[in-house]
Short mmCIF file of C-alpha atoms in Angstrom, two decimals:
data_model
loop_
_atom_site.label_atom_id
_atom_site.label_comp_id
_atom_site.label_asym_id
_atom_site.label_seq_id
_atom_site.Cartn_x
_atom_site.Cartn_y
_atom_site.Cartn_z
CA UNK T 1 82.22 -228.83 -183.89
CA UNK T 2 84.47 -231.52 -182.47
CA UNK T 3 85.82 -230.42 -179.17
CA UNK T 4 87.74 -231.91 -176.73
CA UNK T 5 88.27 -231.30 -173.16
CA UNK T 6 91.58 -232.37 -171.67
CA UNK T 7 91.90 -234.56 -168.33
CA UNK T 8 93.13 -233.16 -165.87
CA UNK T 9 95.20 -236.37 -165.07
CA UNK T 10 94.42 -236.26 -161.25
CA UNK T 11 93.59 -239.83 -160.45
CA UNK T 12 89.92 -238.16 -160.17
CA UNK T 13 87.21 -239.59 -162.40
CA UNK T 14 85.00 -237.23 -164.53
CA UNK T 15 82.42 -236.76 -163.39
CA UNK T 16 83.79 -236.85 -159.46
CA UNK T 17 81.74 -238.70 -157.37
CA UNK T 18 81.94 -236.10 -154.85
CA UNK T 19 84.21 -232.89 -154.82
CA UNK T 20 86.70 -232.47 -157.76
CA UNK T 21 87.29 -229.06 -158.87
CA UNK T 22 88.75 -229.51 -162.53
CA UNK T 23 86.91 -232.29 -163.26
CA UNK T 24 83.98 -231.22 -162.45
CA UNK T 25 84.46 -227.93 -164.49
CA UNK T 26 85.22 -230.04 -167.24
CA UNK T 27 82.39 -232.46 -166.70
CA UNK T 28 80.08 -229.29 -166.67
CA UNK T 29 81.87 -227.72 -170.05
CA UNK T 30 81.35 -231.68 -172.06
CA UNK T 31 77.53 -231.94 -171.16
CA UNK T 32 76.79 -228.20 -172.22
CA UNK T 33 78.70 -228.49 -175.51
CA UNK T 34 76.81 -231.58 -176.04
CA UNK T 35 73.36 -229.63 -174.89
CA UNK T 36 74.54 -226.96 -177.77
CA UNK T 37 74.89 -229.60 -180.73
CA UNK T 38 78.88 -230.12 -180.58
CA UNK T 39 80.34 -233.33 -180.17
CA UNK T 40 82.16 -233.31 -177.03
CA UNK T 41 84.91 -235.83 -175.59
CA UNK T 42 86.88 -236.14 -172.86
CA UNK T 43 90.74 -237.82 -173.10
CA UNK T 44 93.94 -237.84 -172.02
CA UNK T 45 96.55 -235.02 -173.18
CA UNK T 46 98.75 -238.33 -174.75
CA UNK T 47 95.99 -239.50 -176.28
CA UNK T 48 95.08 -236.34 -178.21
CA UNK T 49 96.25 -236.68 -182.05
CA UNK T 50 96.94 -232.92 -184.16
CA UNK T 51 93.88 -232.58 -185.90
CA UNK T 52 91.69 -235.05 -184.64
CA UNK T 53 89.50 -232.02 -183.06
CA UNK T 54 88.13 -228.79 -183.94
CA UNK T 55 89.16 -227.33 -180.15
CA UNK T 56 91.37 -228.69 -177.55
CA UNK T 57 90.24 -227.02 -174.12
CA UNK T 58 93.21 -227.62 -171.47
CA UNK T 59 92.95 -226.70 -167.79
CA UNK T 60 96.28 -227.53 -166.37
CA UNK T 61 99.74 -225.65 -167.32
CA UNK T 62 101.84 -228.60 -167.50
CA UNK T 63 99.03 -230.53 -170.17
CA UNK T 64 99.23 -227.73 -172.26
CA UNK T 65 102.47 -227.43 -172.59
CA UNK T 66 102.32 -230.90 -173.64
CA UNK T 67 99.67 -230.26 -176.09
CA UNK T 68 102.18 -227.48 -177.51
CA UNK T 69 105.28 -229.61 -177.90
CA UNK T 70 102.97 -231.84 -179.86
CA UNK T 71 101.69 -229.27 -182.28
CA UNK T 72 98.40 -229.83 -181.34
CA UNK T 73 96.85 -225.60 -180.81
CA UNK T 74 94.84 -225.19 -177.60
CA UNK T 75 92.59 -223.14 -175.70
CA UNK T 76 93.90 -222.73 -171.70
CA UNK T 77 92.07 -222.08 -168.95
CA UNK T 78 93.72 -221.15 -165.58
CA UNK T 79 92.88 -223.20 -162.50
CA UNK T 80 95.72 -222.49 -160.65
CA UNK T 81 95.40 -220.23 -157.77
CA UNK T 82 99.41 -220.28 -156.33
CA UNK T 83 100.40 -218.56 -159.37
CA UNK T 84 100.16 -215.42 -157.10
CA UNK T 85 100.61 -216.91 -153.76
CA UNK T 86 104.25 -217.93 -155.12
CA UNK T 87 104.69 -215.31 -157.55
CA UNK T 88 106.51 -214.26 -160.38
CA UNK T 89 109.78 -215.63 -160.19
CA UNK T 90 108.13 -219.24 -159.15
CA UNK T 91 108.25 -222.28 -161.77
CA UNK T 92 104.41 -222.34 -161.26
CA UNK T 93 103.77 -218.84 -162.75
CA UNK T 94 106.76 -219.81 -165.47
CA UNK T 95 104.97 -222.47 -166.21
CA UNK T 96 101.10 -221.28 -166.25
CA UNK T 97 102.84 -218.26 -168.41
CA UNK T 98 104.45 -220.97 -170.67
CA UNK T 99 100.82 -222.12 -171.40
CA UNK T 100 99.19 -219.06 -171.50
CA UNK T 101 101.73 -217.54 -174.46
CA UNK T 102 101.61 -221.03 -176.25
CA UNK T 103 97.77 -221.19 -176.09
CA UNK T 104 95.32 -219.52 -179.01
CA UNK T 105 93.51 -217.95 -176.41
CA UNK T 106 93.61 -217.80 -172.66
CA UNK T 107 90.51 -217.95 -169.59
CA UNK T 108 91.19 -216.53 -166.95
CA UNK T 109 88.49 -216.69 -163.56
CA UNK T 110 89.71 -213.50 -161.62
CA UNK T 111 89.93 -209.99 -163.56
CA UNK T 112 93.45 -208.97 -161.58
CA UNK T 113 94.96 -212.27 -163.11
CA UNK T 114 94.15 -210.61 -166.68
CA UNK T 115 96.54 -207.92 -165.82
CA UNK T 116 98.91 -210.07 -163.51
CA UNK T 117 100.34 -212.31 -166.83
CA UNK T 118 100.75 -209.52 -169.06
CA UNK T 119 99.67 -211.28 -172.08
CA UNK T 120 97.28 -210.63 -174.68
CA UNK T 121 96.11 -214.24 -175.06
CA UNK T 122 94.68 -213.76 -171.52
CA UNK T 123 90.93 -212.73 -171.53
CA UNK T 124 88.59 -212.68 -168.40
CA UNK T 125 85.64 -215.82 -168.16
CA UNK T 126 84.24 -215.79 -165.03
CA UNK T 127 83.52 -219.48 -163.35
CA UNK T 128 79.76 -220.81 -162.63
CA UNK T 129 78.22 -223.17 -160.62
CA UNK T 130 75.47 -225.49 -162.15
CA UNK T 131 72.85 -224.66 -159.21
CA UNK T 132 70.58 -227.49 -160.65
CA UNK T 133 72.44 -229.71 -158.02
CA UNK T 134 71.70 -227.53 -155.33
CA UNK T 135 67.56 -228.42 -156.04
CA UNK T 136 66.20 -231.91 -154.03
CA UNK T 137 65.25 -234.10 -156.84
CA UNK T 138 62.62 -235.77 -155.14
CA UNK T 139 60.30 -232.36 -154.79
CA UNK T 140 59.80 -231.03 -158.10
CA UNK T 141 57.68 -227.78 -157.03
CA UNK T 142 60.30 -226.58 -153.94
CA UNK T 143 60.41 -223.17 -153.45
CA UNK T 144 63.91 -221.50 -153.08
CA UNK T 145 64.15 -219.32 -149.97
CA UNK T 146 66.59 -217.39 -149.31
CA UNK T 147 70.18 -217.87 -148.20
CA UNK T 148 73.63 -218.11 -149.03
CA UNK T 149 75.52 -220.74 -151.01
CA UNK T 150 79.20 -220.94 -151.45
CA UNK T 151 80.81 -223.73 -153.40
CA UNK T 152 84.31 -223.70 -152.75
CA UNK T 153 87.73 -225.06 -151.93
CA UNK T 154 89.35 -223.97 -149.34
CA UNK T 155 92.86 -223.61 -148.31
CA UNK T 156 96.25 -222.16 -150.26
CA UNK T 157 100.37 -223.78 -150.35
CA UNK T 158 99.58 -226.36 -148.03
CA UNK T 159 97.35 -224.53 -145.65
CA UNK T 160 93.76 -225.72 -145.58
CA UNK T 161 92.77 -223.69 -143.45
CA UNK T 162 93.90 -220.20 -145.47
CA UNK T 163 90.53 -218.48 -146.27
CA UNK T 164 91.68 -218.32 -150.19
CA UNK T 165 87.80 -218.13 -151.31
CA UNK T 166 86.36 -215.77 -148.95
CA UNK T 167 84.50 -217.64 -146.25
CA UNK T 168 85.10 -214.82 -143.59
CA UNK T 169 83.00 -212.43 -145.76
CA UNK T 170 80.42 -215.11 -146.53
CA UNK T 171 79.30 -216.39 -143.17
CA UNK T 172 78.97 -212.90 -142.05
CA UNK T 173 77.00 -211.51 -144.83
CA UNK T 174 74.48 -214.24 -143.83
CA UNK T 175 75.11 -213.29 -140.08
CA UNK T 176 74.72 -209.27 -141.06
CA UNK T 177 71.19 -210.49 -143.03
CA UNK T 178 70.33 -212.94 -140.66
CA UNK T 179 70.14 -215.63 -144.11
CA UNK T 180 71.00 -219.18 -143.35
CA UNK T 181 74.52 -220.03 -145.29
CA UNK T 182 75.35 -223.87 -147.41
CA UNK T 183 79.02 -223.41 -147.63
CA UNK T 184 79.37 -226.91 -149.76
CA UNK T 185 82.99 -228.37 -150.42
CA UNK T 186 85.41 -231.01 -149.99
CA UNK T 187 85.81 -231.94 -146.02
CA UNK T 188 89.19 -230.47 -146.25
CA UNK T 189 87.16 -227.18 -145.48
CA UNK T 190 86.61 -228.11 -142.31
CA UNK T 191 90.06 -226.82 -141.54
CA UNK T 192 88.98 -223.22 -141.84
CA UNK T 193 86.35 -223.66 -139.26
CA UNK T 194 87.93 -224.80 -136.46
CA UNK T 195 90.40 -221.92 -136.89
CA UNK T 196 88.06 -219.52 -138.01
CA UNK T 197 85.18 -220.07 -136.21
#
């Protein structure tokens, strides 16, 4: 198959040199469907032609409603975590709803969300993390021991420091087990900890 996975658009390149959420989910999705035996590109939402690819897989609202007013079918995938923070009545639930009804099928990372948009198209896929990175390259026979990793962004409408992914429960789970914790991010984290901790 000839799939596609849409830029995000951010001014981010794929694959981010450092931390770059979307990007790097779509980074991860374009080597794997290569690893399976598709054909896998990367391109910009203008740039995308109707039929030109078996599957167009978008990961921001406003892209896919692009995609949409171009004919051009689509699976979405919800990134967008202040759909709920804003709610309902917000233009960025109107618009991730917008995406979700005009997409073929919908992935969403959280169960509750399934239920929050009311829509059949949405189904639940949970998010990974590639823990291959995670491995130093130069010792080929290390031996995991164990502790905590979160990957993670933290922060939510402006506040970084808004423990959106669950850092609290994280760092003491490690305390409660006595395991050593990577909590591994962009340094914007580092807003949470001198609130937090």
């Amino acid at each position: 198959m000839k799939i596609c996975q849409v830029d995000p658009g951010c001014g981010i390149p794929i694959p981010p040199p450092s931390w770059g959420a979307i990007e790097k989910i779509v980074w991860e999705f374009h080597n794997n469907l290569n690893k399976l035996g598709h054909t896998s590109q990367i391109s910009m939402a203008g740039y995308i032609q109707p039929g030109e690819y078996d599957i167009v897989h978008c990961h921001v609202a406003n892209l896919a409603n692009q995609l949409a007013e171009k004919g051009i079918p689509y699976i979405y995938q919800l990134h967008d975590h202040h759909v709920v923070h804003y709610g309902k009545e917000s233009h960025v639930y109107k618009e991730n709803l917008k995406a979700i009804e005009g997409s073929l099928i919908s992935l969403i990372p959280a169960r509750f969300l399934v239920d929050y948009f009311e829509s059949d198209k949405c189904v639940y896929f949970s998010h990974g993390v590639n823990t291959d990175e995670f491995y130093p390259k130069d010792k080929p026979n290390f031996i995991l021991q164990p502790k905590l990793l979160m990957v993670a962004n933290n922060g939510l409408g402006g506040n970084q420091a808004f423990d959106r992914k669950g850092f609290t429960y994280g760092v003491g789970l490690a305390a409660l087990n006595n395991l050593p914790i990577t909590i591994a991010g962009p340094s914007s984290n580092k807003y949470f900890f001198n609130e937090h901790l």
